[in-house]
mmCIF file of C-alpha atoms and ligand atoms in Angstrom:
data_model
loop_
_atom_site.group_PDB
_atom_site.id
_atom_site.type_symbol
_atom_site.label_atom_id
_atom_site.label_comp_id
_atom_site.label_asym_id
_atom_site.label_seq_id
_atom_site.Cartn_x
_atom_site.Cartn_y
_atom_site.Cartn_z
ATOM 1 C CA MET A 1 -6.908 0.719 -6.315
ATOM 2 C CA THR A 2 -4.073 -0.606 -8.408
ATOM 3 C CA ASP A 3 -5.119 -3.186 -11.003
ATOM 4 C CA PHE A 4 -2.418 -5.860 -10.735
ATOM 5 C CA ASN A 5 -3.990 -7.974 -13.501
ATOM 6 C CA LYS A 6 -3.463 -5.045 -15.812
ATOM 7 C CA THR A 7 0.134 -4.469 -14.744
ATOM 8 C CA ARG A 8 0.900 -8.177 -15.135
ATOM 9 C CA SER A 9 -0.320 -8.110 -18.744
ATOM 10 C CA GLN A 10 2.213 -5.381 -19.498
ATOM 11 C CA PHE A 11 5.244 -7.641 -19.044
ATOM 12 C CA HIS A 12 6.671 -10.389 -21.190
ATOM 13 C CA MET A 13 7.486 -13.506 -19.165
ATOM 14 C CA PRO A 14 9.158 -16.507 -20.839
ATOM 15 C CA GLU A 15 7.140 -19.751 -20.722
ATOM 16 C CA GLY A 16 7.672 -21.855 -17.615
ATOM 17 C CA VAL A 17 9.565 -19.230 -15.615
ATOM 18 C CA VAL A 18 8.828 -18.094 -12.058
ATOM 19 C CA TYR A 19 10.770 -14.856 -11.930
ATOM 20 C CA LEU A 20 11.878 -13.798 -8.477
ATOM 21 C CA ASP A 21 14.846 -11.694 -9.587
ATOM 22 C CA GLY A 22 13.134 -8.483 -10.613
ATOM 23 C CA ASN A 23 15.091 -6.868 -7.789
ATOM 24 C CA SER A 24 18.231 -7.380 -9.893
ATOM 25 C CA LEU A 25 16.924 -7.023 -13.450
ATOM 26 C CA GLY A 26 13.265 -6.303 -14.164
ATOM 27 C CA PRO A 27 11.607 -8.242 -17.029
ATOM 28 C CA LEU A 28 10.820 -6.826 -20.460
ATOM 29 C CA PRO A 29 7.796 -4.499 -20.574
ATOM 30 C CA VAL A 30 5.890 -5.445 -23.736
ATOM 31 C CA SER A 31 5.674 -1.809 -24.828
ATOM 32 C CA ALA A 32 9.453 -1.290 -24.562
ATOM 33 C CA LYS A 33 10.089 -3.529 -27.543
ATOM 34 C CA ALA A 34 7.809 -1.534 -29.828
ATOM 35 C CA ARG A 35 8.963 1.813 -28.422
ATOM 36 C CA VAL A 36 12.638 1.073 -28.952
ATOM 37 C CA SER A 37 12.003 -0.242 -32.482
ATOM 38 C CA ALA A 38 10.005 2.869 -33.339
ATOM 39 C CA MET A 39 12.655 5.144 -31.831
ATOM 40 C CA ILE A 40 15.353 3.471 -33.870
ATOM 41 C CA ALA A 41 13.414 3.368 -37.144
ATOM 42 C CA ASP A 42 11.450 6.625 -37.058
ATOM 43 C CA GLU A 43 13.652 8.897 -34.996
ATOM 44 C CA TRP A 44 17.270 7.819 -35.384
ATOM 45 C CA GLY A 45 16.638 6.315 -38.831
ATOM 46 C CA GLU A 46 14.577 9.069 -40.395
ATOM 47 C CA MET A 47 15.282 12.209 -38.386
ATOM 48 C CA LEU A 48 19.007 11.663 -37.911
ATOM 49 C CA ILE A 49 20.529 14.506 -35.893
ATOM 50 C CA LYS A 50 17.289 16.494 -36.104
ATOM 51 C CA GLY A 51 15.967 14.127 -33.405
ATOM 52 C CA TRP A 52 17.716 16.119 -30.647
ATOM 53 C CA ASN A 53 15.225 18.942 -31.153
ATOM 54 C CA GLY A 54 12.487 17.379 -33.283
ATOM 55 C CA ALA A 55 11.916 14.265 -31.159
ATOM 56 C CA GLY A 56 12.715 15.943 -27.831
ATOM 57 C CA TRP A 57 15.767 13.775 -27.130
ATOM 58 C CA MET A 58 17.591 16.545 -25.283
ATOM 59 C CA LYS A 59 14.753 16.983 -22.767
ATOM 60 C CA GLN A 60 14.336 13.295 -21.959
ATOM 61 C CA PRO A 61 16.713 13.099 -18.977
ATOM 62 C CA ARG A 62 14.387 15.629 -17.309
ATOM 63 C CA SER A 63 11.005 14.363 -18.512
ATOM 64 C CA VAL A 64 11.837 10.789 -17.489
ATOM 65 C CA GLY A 65 13.255 12.143 -14.220
ATOM 66 C CA ASP A 66 9.908 13.827 -13.486
ATOM 67 C CA ARG A 67 8.111 10.478 -13.962
ATOM 68 C CA ILE A 68 10.452 8.819 -11.465
ATOM 69 C CA ALA A 69 10.043 11.749 -9.050
ATOM 70 C CA ARG A 70 6.424 10.710 -8.462
ATOM 71 C CA LEU A 71 7.528 7.222 -7.379
ATOM 72 C CA ILE A 72 10.097 8.459 -4.848
ATOM 73 C CA GLY A 73 8.235 11.384 -3.307
ATOM 74 C CA ALA A 74 10.477 13.992 -4.910
ATOM 75 C CA GLU A 75 9.475 17.544 -5.756
ATOM 76 C CA LYS A 76 9.128 18.512 -9.415
ATOM 77 C CA ASP A 77 12.365 19.494 -11.198
ATOM 78 C CA THR A 78 14.624 17.748 -8.672
ATOM 79 C CA VAL A 79 15.423 14.491 -10.532
ATOM 80 C CA VAL A 80 17.514 13.965 -13.649
ATOM 81 C CA MET A 81 18.649 10.826 -15.492
ATOM 82 C CA GLY A 82 22.055 9.789 -16.735
ATOM 83 C CA ASP A 83 25.111 7.567 -16.354
ATOM 84 C CA THR A 84 25.191 4.545 -14.060
ATOM 85 C CA LEU A 85 24.350 4.440 -10.385
ATOM 86 C CA SER A 86 28.005 4.162 -9.356
ATOM 87 C CA LEU A 87 28.713 7.478 -11.091
ATOM 88 C CA LYS A 88 25.676 9.080 -9.509
ATOM 89 C CA VAL A 89 26.950 8.002 -6.073
ATOM 90 C CA HIS A 90 30.225 9.764 -6.882
ATOM 91 C CA GLN A 91 28.433 12.921 -7.967
ATOM 92 C CA ALA A 92 26.136 13.038 -4.948
ATOM 93 C CA LEU A 93 28.849 12.314 -2.400
ATOM 94 C CA ALA A 94 31.290 14.821 -3.892
ATOM 95 C CA SER A 95 28.670 17.578 -3.928
ATOM 96 C CA ALA A 96 27.494 16.688 -0.422
ATOM 97 C CA LEU A 97 31.044 16.880 0.985
ATOM 98 C CA GLU A 98 31.451 20.402 -0.370
ATOM 99 C CA LEU A 99 28.453 21.527 1.653
ATOM 100 C CA LYS A 100 30.350 20.588 4.861
ATOM 101 C CA PRO A 101 33.901 21.803 4.194
ATOM 102 C CA ALA A 102 35.022 21.706 7.838
ATOM 103 C CA ARG A 103 34.165 18.029 8.461
ATOM 104 C CA ARG A 104 36.112 14.919 7.503
ATOM 105 C CA VAL A 105 33.956 11.830 8.158
ATOM 106 C CA VAL A 106 31.724 9.942 5.718
ATOM 107 C CA LEU A 107 29.543 7.485 7.622
ATOM 108 C CA SER A 108 28.150 4.356 5.965
ATOM 109 C CA ASP A 109 27.348 0.762 6.929
ATOM 110 C CA ASN A 110 28.598 -2.689 5.978
ATOM 111 C CA GLY A 111 25.185 -3.524 4.491
ATOM 112 C CA ASN A 112 25.829 -0.987 1.764
ATOM 113 C CA PHE A 113 26.488 -2.244 -1.747
ATOM 114 C CA PRO A 114 30.245 -2.554 -2.329
ATOM 115 C CA SER A 115 30.246 -0.243 -5.359
ATOM 116 C CA ASP A 116 28.993 2.635 -3.191
ATOM 117 C CA LEU A 117 31.808 2.022 -0.710
ATOM 118 C CA TYR A 118 34.414 1.621 -3.487
ATOM 119 C CA ILE A 119 33.303 4.907 -5.048
ATOM 120 C CA ALA A 120 33.568 6.642 -1.675
ATOM 121 C CA GLN A 121 37.043 5.154 -1.088
ATOM 122 C CA GLY A 122 38.235 6.331 -4.519
ATOM 123 C CA LEU A 123 36.783 9.812 -4.167
ATOM 124 C CA LEU A 124 38.106 10.396 -0.641
ATOM 125 C CA LYS A 125 41.543 9.209 -1.693
ATOM 126 C CA SER A 126 41.754 11.541 -4.665
ATOM 127 C CA LEU A 127 40.506 14.501 -2.597
ATOM 128 C CA ASP A 128 43.502 13.808 -0.325
ATOM 129 C CA ARG A 129 42.304 16.016 2.525
ATOM 130 C CA GLY A 130 42.300 13.530 5.370
ATOM 131 C CA TYR A 131 38.770 12.221 4.841
ATOM 132 C CA VAL A 132 37.771 9.031 6.646
ATOM 133 C CA LEU A 133 35.151 6.532 5.511
ATOM 134 C CA LYS A 134 33.638 5.088 8.663
ATOM 135 C CA VAL A 135 31.739 1.832 8.062
ATOM 136 C CA VAL A 136 29.682 0.429 10.951
ATOM 137 C CA ASP A 137 27.073 -2.316 11.381
ATOM 138 C CA PRO A 138 23.608 -1.258 10.151
ATOM 139 C CA GLU A 139 22.248 -1.358 13.718
ATOM 140 C CA GLU A 140 24.988 1.003 14.884
ATOM 141 C CA VAL A 141 24.437 3.746 12.322
ATOM 142 C CA GLU A 142 22.111 5.827 14.428
ATOM 143 C CA ASP A 143 24.498 5.997 17.394
ATOM 144 C CA ALA A 144 27.471 6.695 15.136
ATOM 145 C CA ILE A 145 25.972 9.924 13.762
ATOM 146 C CA ASP A 146 27.849 12.653 15.605
ATOM 147 C CA ASP A 147 29.062 16.185 14.929
ATOM 148 C CA GLN A 148 32.164 14.933 13.088
ATOM 149 C CA VAL A 149 30.091 13.421 10.270
ATOM 150 C CA ALA A 150 30.040 15.434 7.065
ATOM 151 C CA VAL A 151 27.907 12.999 5.059
ATOM 152 C CA LEU A 152 25.713 10.056 6.033
ATOM 153 C CA MET A 153 25.732 7.802 2.951
ATOM 154 C CA LEU A 154 23.371 4.826 3.120
ATOM 155 C CA THR A 155 21.445 2.432 0.921
ATOM 156 C CA GLU A 156 17.906 2.344 2.296
ATOM 157 C CA VAL A 157 17.298 -1.376 1.622
ATOM 158 C CA ASP A 158 20.157 -3.835 2.197
ATOM 159 C CA TYR A 159 20.837 -5.682 -1.083
ATOM 160 C CA ARG A 160 21.443 -8.999 0.701
ATOM 161 C CA THR A 161 18.959 -9.150 3.567
ATOM 162 C CA GLY A 162 16.329 -6.616 2.538
ATOM 163 C CA ARG A 163 16.714 -4.830 5.892
ATOM 164 C CA LEU A 164 15.109 -1.385 5.656
ATOM 165 C CA HIS A 165 16.648 1.710 7.231
ATOM 166 C CA ASP A 166 14.353 4.362 8.713
ATOM 167 C CA MET A 167 15.149 7.133 6.254
ATOM 168 C CA LYS A 168 13.126 9.774 8.021
ATOM 169 C CA ALA A 169 14.558 9.152 11.497
ATOM 170 C CA LEU A 170 18.176 8.831 10.323
ATOM 171 C CA THR A 171 17.909 11.945 8.159
ATOM 172 C CA ALA A 172 16.481 13.872 11.099
ATOM 173 C CA LYS A 173 19.306 12.716 13.354
ATOM 174 C CA ALA A 174 21.923 13.569 10.698
ATOM 175 C CA HIS A 175 20.480 17.049 10.327
ATOM 176 C CA ALA A 176 20.363 17.527 14.082
ATOM 177 C CA LYS A 177 24.107 16.802 14.130
ATOM 178 C CA GLY A 178 24.747 19.064 11.152
ATOM 179 C CA ALA A 179 25.406 16.327 8.547
ATOM 180 C CA ILE A 180 24.223 15.977 4.937
ATOM 181 C CA THR A 181 22.510 12.773 3.735
ATOM 182 C CA VAL A 182 22.996 10.754 0.546
ATOM 183 C CA TRP A 183 20.430 7.968 0.137
ATOM 184 C CA ASP A 184 20.797 5.159 -2.389
ATOM 185 C CA LEU A 185 17.367 3.951 -3.512
ATOM 186 C CA ALA A 186 18.548 1.053 -5.716
ATOM 187 C CA HIS A 187 16.275 -1.435 -3.905
ATOM 188 C CA SER A 188 13.613 1.100 -2.919
ATOM 189 C CA ALA A 189 12.495 2.860 -6.103
ATOM 190 C CA GLY A 190 9.535 0.857 -7.401
ATOM 191 C CA ALA A 191 9.697 -1.499 -4.403
ATOM 192 C CA LEU A 192 8.138 0.582 -1.640
ATOM 193 C CA PRO A 193 6.840 4.089 -0.999
ATOM 194 C CA VAL A 194 9.690 6.579 -0.682
ATOM 195 C CA ASP A 195 9.090 10.106 0.559
ATOM 196 C CA LEU A 196 12.261 12.083 -0.139
ATOM 197 C CA ALA A 197 10.582 15.436 0.393
ATOM 198 C CA GLY A 198 8.867 14.305 3.599
ATOM 199 C CA ALA A 199 12.086 12.828 4.984
ATOM 200 C CA GLY A 200 14.023 15.960 4.120
ATOM 201 C CA ALA A 201 16.691 13.944 2.281
ATOM 202 C CA ASP A 202 19.469 16.064 0.780
ATOM 203 C CA PHE A 203 20.690 13.875 -2.092
ATOM 204 C CA ALA A 204 19.387 10.571 -3.448
ATOM 205 C CA VAL A 205 20.422 8.267 -6.262
ATOM 206 C CA GLY A 206 19.139 5.026 -7.743
ATOM 207 C CA CYS A 207 19.162 2.716 -10.713
ATOM 208 C CA THR A 208 16.274 1.898 -13.021
ATOM 209 C CA TYR A 209 16.997 -1.641 -14.228
ATOM 210 C CA LYS A 210 15.870 -3.293 -10.972
ATOM 211 C CA TYR A 211 12.279 -2.657 -9.800
ATOM 212 C CA LEU A 212 11.683 -0.014 -12.496
ATOM 213 C CA ASN A 213 12.274 -2.509 -15.354
ATOM 214 C CA GLY A 214 14.235 -0.153 -17.611
ATOM 215 C CA GLY A 215 16.430 -2.916 -19.091
ATOM 216 C CA PRO A 216 20.053 -3.952 -18.555
ATOM 217 C CA GLY A 217 22.239 -0.898 -17.978
ATOM 218 C CA SER A 218 19.363 1.618 -18.174
ATOM 219 C CA PRO A 219 20.326 5.099 -16.920
ATOM 220 C CA ALA A 220 20.418 5.987 -13.219
ATOM 221 C CA PHE A 221 18.807 8.974 -11.513
ATOM 222 C CA ILE A 222 19.998 11.630 -9.102
ATOM 223 C CA TYR A 223 17.891 13.802 -6.788
ATOM 224 C CA VAL A 224 18.997 17.064 -5.215
ATOM 225 C CA ALA A 225 16.750 18.701 -2.612
ATOM 226 C CA PRO A 226 15.333 22.106 -3.641
ATOM 227 C CA GLN A 227 17.312 24.011 -1.006
ATOM 228 C CA HIS A 228 20.615 22.733 -2.429
ATOM 229 C CA LEU A 229 19.787 23.039 -6.127
ATOM 230 C CA GLU A 230 21.293 26.435 -6.721
ATOM 231 C CA THR A 231 24.279 26.050 -4.384
ATOM 232 C CA THR A 232 25.434 22.541 -5.306
ATOM 233 C CA ARG A 233 28.653 22.487 -7.286
ATOM 234 C CA PRO A 234 28.632 19.568 -9.710
ATOM 235 C CA THR A 235 32.030 17.909 -9.591
ATOM 236 C CA LEU A 236 31.495 15.975 -12.816
ATOM 237 C CA SER A 237 31.103 19.244 -14.678
ATOM 238 C CA GLY A 238 30.361 18.049 -18.190
ATOM 239 C CA TRP A 239 29.096 20.174 -21.025
ATOM 240 C CA LEU A 240 25.446 19.145 -20.712
ATOM 241 C CA GLY A 241 25.448 20.369 -17.104
ATOM 242 C CA HIS A 242 26.641 23.774 -18.335
ATOM 243 C CA GLU A 243 24.323 26.763 -18.277
ATOM 244 C CA ALA A 244 24.506 27.072 -22.063
ATOM 245 C CA PRO A 245 26.115 23.972 -23.636
ATOM 246 C CA PHE A 246 25.798 25.215 -27.188
ATOM 247 C CA GLU A 247 27.652 28.447 -26.565
ATOM 248 C CA PHE A 248 30.764 26.259 -26.272
ATOM 249 C CA ASP A 249 32.176 28.598 -23.682
ATOM 250 C CA LEU A 250 35.633 27.606 -22.388
ATOM 251 C CA GLU A 251 34.707 28.258 -18.748
ATOM 252 C CA TYR A 252 32.261 26.014 -16.892
ATOM 253 C CA ARG A 253 29.161 27.649 -15.440
ATOM 254 C CA PRO A 254 26.644 25.351 -13.724
ATOM 255 C CA GLY A 255 23.252 24.979 -15.364
ATOM 256 C CA ALA A 256 20.053 26.029 -13.626
ATOM 257 C CA GLY A 257 18.790 23.703 -10.917
ATOM 258 C CA ILE A 258 18.951 19.948 -11.417
ATOM 259 C CA ASP A 259 20.219 20.337 -15.004
ATOM 260 C CA ARG A 260 23.666 20.919 -13.550
ATOM 261 C CA MET A 261 23.821 17.241 -12.548
ATOM 262 C CA ARG A 262 23.739 16.179 -16.186
ATOM 263 C CA VAL A 263 27.142 15.195 -17.519
ATOM 264 C CA GLY A 264 27.289 14.155 -21.177
ATOM 265 C CA THR A 265 25.155 12.973 -24.093
ATOM 266 C CA PRO A 266 22.110 11.052 -22.828
ATOM 267 C CA PRO A 267 21.546 7.417 -23.902
ATOM 268 C CA ILE A 268 18.435 7.958 -26.022
ATOM 269 C CA ILE A 269 17.789 4.317 -26.987
ATOM 270 C CA ALA A 270 17.973 3.288 -23.330
ATOM 271 C CA LEU A 271 15.770 6.216 -22.295
ATOM 272 C CA ALA A 272 13.134 5.110 -24.830
ATOM 273 C CA ALA A 273 13.019 1.666 -23.187
ATOM 274 C CA LEU A 274 12.872 3.184 -19.709
ATOM 275 C CA ASP A 275 10.154 5.671 -20.634
ATOM 276 C CA ALA A 276 8.039 2.808 -22.009
ATOM 277 C CA ALA A 277 8.740 0.762 -18.867
ATOM 278 C CA LEU A 278 7.449 3.609 -16.716
ATOM 279 C CA ASP A 279 4.041 3.378 -18.451
ATOM 280 C CA ALA A 280 3.419 0.273 -16.327
ATOM 281 C CA TRP A 281 3.428 2.565 -13.250
ATOM 282 C CA ASP A 282 0.648 4.822 -14.531
ATOM 283 C CA GLY A 283 -2.305 4.260 -12.195
ATOM 284 C CA VAL A 284 -0.169 2.285 -9.734
ATOM 285 C CA GLU A 285 -0.170 3.434 -6.110
ATOM 286 C CA MET A 286 3.013 2.643 -4.206
ATOM 287 C CA GLU A 287 0.949 1.953 -1.068
ATOM 288 C CA ASP A 288 -0.873 -0.865 -2.915
ATOM 289 C CA VAL A 289 2.443 -2.268 -4.146
ATOM 290 C CA ARG A 290 3.805 -2.208 -0.598
ATOM 291 C CA LYS A 291 0.767 -4.012 0.825
ATOM 292 C CA ARG A 292 0.946 -6.765 -1.820
ATOM 293 C CA SER A 293 4.698 -7.066 -1.416
ATOM 294 C CA MET A 294 4.382 -7.542 2.357
ATOM 295 C CA GLU A 295 1.687 -10.210 1.835
ATOM 296 C CA LEU A 296 3.792 -12.073 -0.722
ATOM 297 C CA THR A 297 7.004 -11.983 1.324
ATOM 298 C CA ASP A 298 5.150 -13.007 4.513
ATOM 299 C CA LEU A 299 3.580 -15.949 2.652
ATOM 300 C CA PHE A 300 6.941 -16.988 1.195
ATOM 301 C CA ILE A 301 8.688 -16.903 4.575
ATOM 302 C CA ALA A 302 5.886 -18.824 6.325
ATOM 303 C CA GLU A 303 5.775 -21.551 3.649
ATOM 304 C CA ILE A 304 9.568 -21.953 3.440
ATOM 305 C CA GLU A 305 9.929 -22.198 7.206
ATOM 306 C CA LYS A 306 7.185 -24.822 7.309
ATOM 307 C CA ARG A 307 8.422 -26.922 4.412
ATOM 308 C CA CYS A 308 12.185 -26.319 4.133
ATOM 309 C CA PRO A 309 13.624 -26.338 7.673
ATOM 310 C CA SER A 310 17.251 -26.462 6.479
ATOM 311 C CA LEU A 311 16.965 -22.885 5.174
ATOM 312 C CA VAL A 312 17.692 -20.134 7.706
ATOM 313 C CA LEU A 313 15.938 -16.781 7.317
ATOM 314 C CA ASN A 314 18.433 -14.005 6.591
ATOM 315 C CA SER A 315 15.899 -11.140 6.398
ATOM 316 C CA PRO A 316 13.953 -9.241 9.045
ATOM 317 C CA ARG A 317 10.891 -11.246 10.082
ATOM 318 C CA ASP A 318 8.807 -8.098 10.480
ATOM 319 C CA ALA A 319 7.578 -7.032 7.021
ATOM 320 C CA MET A 320 7.679 -3.381 8.086
ATOM 321 C CA LYS A 321 11.433 -3.704 8.581
ATOM 322 C CA ARG A 322 12.320 -5.140 5.185
ATOM 323 C CA GLY A 323 12.063 -4.113 1.543
ATOM 324 C CA SER A 324 10.604 -6.337 -1.177
ATOM 325 C CA GLN A 325 13.148 -9.135 -1.096
ATOM 326 C CA VAL A 326 13.834 -12.100 1.143
ATOM 327 C CA SER A 327 16.950 -14.189 1.561
ATOM 328 C CA PHE A 328 17.708 -17.476 3.217
ATOM 329 C CA ARG A 329 21.041 -18.992 4.166
ATOM 330 C CA HIS A 330 22.286 -22.485 3.396
ATOM 331 C CA ALA A 331 25.872 -23.773 3.126
ATOM 332 C CA GLN A 332 25.024 -25.049 -0.393
ATOM 333 C CA GLY A 333 23.222 -21.853 -1.385
ATOM 334 C CA TYR A 334 25.032 -21.429 -4.689
ATOM 335 C CA ALA A 335 24.304 -24.962 -5.927
ATOM 336 C CA ILE A 336 20.703 -24.776 -4.701
ATOM 337 C CA MET A 337 20.120 -21.598 -6.690
ATOM 338 C CA GLN A 338 21.665 -23.132 -9.828
ATOM 339 C CA ALA A 339 19.364 -26.157 -9.470
ATOM 340 C CA LEU A 340 16.365 -23.832 -9.068
ATOM 341 C CA ILE A 341 17.282 -21.721 -12.077
ATOM 342 C CA ALA A 342 17.671 -24.874 -14.193
ATOM 343 C CA ARG A 343 14.063 -25.691 -13.227
ATOM 344 C CA GLY A 344 12.676 -22.260 -14.071
ATOM 345 C CA VAL A 345 12.623 -20.668 -10.601
ATOM 346 C CA ILE A 346 14.913 -17.667 -10.975
ATOM 347 C CA GLY A 347 16.364 -15.895 -7.960
ATOM 348 C CA ASP A 348 20.022 -15.231 -7.277
ATOM 349 C CA PHE A 349 22.899 -15.993 -4.951
ATOM 350 C CA ARG A 350 24.830 -13.509 -2.842
ATOM 351 C CA ALA A 351 28.098 -14.539 -1.190
ATOM 352 C CA PRO A 352 28.833 -16.126 1.138
ATOM 353 C CA ASP A 353 25.734 -18.307 1.475
ATOM 354 C CA SER A 354 22.467 -16.459 0.722
ATOM 355 C CA ILE A 355 19.810 -17.336 -1.813
ATOM 356 C CA ARG A 356 17.794 -14.232 -2.579
ATOM 357 C CA PHE A 357 14.293 -13.782 -3.953
ATOM 358 C CA GLY A 358 12.667 -10.531 -5.046
ATOM 359 C CA PHE A 359 8.885 -10.033 -4.966
ATOM 360 C CA THR A 360 7.449 -7.626 -7.493
ATOM 361 C CA PRO A 361 3.643 -7.303 -7.313
ATOM 362 C CA LEU A 362 3.421 -5.747 -10.769
ATOM 363 C CA TYR A 363 3.863 -9.229 -12.249
ATOM 364 C CA ILE A 364 4.206 -11.722 -9.345
ATOM 365 C CA GLY A 365 1.319 -13.121 -7.284
ATOM 366 C CA GLU A 366 0.532 -15.898 -4.835
ATOM 367 C CA ALA A 367 0.558 -18.611 -7.503
ATOM 368 C CA GLU A 368 4.209 -17.832 -8.308
ATOM 369 C CA VAL A 369 5.131 -17.792 -4.631
ATOM 370 C CA MET A 370 3.583 -21.235 -4.073
ATOM 371 C CA ALA A 371 5.168 -22.662 -7.244
ATOM 372 C CA ALA A 372 8.579 -21.400 -6.131
ATOM 373 C CA VAL A 373 8.196 -22.865 -2.641
ATOM 374 C CA ALA A 374 7.195 -26.254 -4.093
ATOM 375 C CA MET A 375 10.297 -26.290 -6.315
ATOM 376 C CA ILE A 376 12.623 -25.218 -3.493
ATOM 377 C CA GLU A 377 11.187 -28.012 -1.316
ATOM 378 C CA LYS A 378 11.731 -30.551 -4.100
ATOM 379 C CA VAL A 379 15.310 -29.417 -4.807
ATOM 380 C CA LEU A 380 16.168 -29.751 -1.109
ATOM 381 C CA ASN A 381 14.319 -32.995 -0.364
ATOM 382 C CA GLU A 382 15.667 -34.784 -3.421
ATOM 383 C CA ARG A 383 19.158 -33.190 -3.164
ATOM 384 C CA LEU A 384 18.813 -32.081 -6.781
ATOM 385 C CA TRP A 385 21.459 -29.392 -6.139
ATOM 386 C CA ASP A 386 24.138 -32.055 -5.598
ATOM 387 C CA ALA A 387 25.394 -32.180 -9.200
ATOM 388 C CA PRO A 388 28.822 -31.094 -10.510
ATOM 389 C CA ALA A 389 27.324 -28.582 -12.961
ATOM 390 C CA TYR A 390 25.694 -26.625 -10.123
ATOM 391 C CA LEU A 391 28.809 -26.336 -8.020
ATOM 392 C CA LYS A 392 30.886 -24.410 -10.575
ATOM 393 C CA LYS A 393 30.542 -20.634 -10.145
ATOM 394 C CA ALA A 394 29.586 -18.466 -13.142
ATOM 395 C CA GLU A 395 30.913 -14.931 -13.687
ATOM 396 C CA VAL A 396 27.578 -13.292 -12.737
ATOM 397 C CA THR A 397 25.831 -14.840 -9.747
HETATM 398 C C1 PLP B 401 22.609 -2.400 -7.996
HETATM 399 C C2 PLP B 401 23.357 -1.430 -7.161
HETATM 400 C C3 PLP B 401 24.437 -0.696 -7.682
HETATM 401 C C4 PLP B 401 24.941 -0.913 -9.075
HETATM 402 O O1 PLP B 401 25.534 0.220 -9.627
HETATM 403 P P1 PLP B 401 25.726 0.341 -11.201
HETATM 404 O O2 PLP B 401 26.609 1.500 -11.395
HETATM 405 O O3 PLP B 401 24.359 0.506 -11.798
HETATM 406 O O4 PLP B 401 26.337 -0.936 -11.682
HETATM 407 C C5 PLP B 401 25.038 0.252 -6.856
HETATM 408 N N1 PLP B 401 24.621 0.456 -5.595
HETATM 409 C C6 PLP B 401 23.589 -0.252 -5.064
HETATM 410 C C7 PLP B 401 23.144 0.019 -3.664
HETATM 411 C C8 PLP B 401 22.948 -1.237 -5.826
HETATM 412 O O5 PLP B 401 21.971 -1.949 -5.290
#
């Protein structure tokens, strides 16, 4: 059994804050502060360039990748860290397309995060071979998978509504029609059990600053299924994905296995923070996290619907069909969220009218859910959102 009192003690939470935005940026793991300071002082400071070998810096994209592999049901040696998620989407999609050279359709849905769609648009345009990005409603994805589709590219959990795709069923259908799958786990990794190997997923990508608490801009991960590891051509063929980077050969040769998906110099300070953040997952079972998360989101929905009737549920009602976040709609959603944040209840706003709350059992329990509901009720009943300062939009919402 996972000890959630123990995991809670591993995070720093500012006084007076109810944090329901760990789905966007996880809080600071206490150990990350010390680990980063030690890395800077003892490794960078004292070892200088000797740290690449002496402190194992060069291996970290793989060793940290192996720790994440456990949380997403990936086989050993199939996950590597680096770059941002948007770049990893590019890498995965480009490699996936090459596995289906005769096909021209990339299928996605309009619940996907815009960056994934923008990356696909940019890549398909520069390939200039008549590729089409077909974007359908999430409910229509299954029927739209046909024998024209080269790549099915989906985000498992919808960033706005929390709607959860059936990865196993959609992957099976894609394979039956001869397509390759690219799954984005941005709102899945650390939020719910993921079984990449069991689902037979081909490629997967995800970020680590959301549910994995790696800190702002922490490196992303990419997964390549074992059967594709030695045939995948990395399109971002940087020197650290080369078979022998320090031979400084002028011709690119892909590295062995997942190493070929590395691109350039890894961000060692950020990896130190992420590695420390992953300590919080030692002894944590994803099944326990999922059970708690479903209880917390069910409680939140029931209490809000009872006490705040002007909010309209914008997430699946069935906990099995959503991830670990819940959103509600209200015409004044932006101002309501600003009023909540000013009072210590932190969620976020997603255009056009959703207020979104993430539930992260590692450090959130029933007391936080009830405190948040009480504040939301107060902000609505007393129209506390109706103030000029809350109506002006900030750069990051
Ligand atoms: C958060 C998120 C991103 C962000 O990509 P970055 O390159 O890390 O900024 C991309 N895709 C999805 C599905 C996300 O949820």
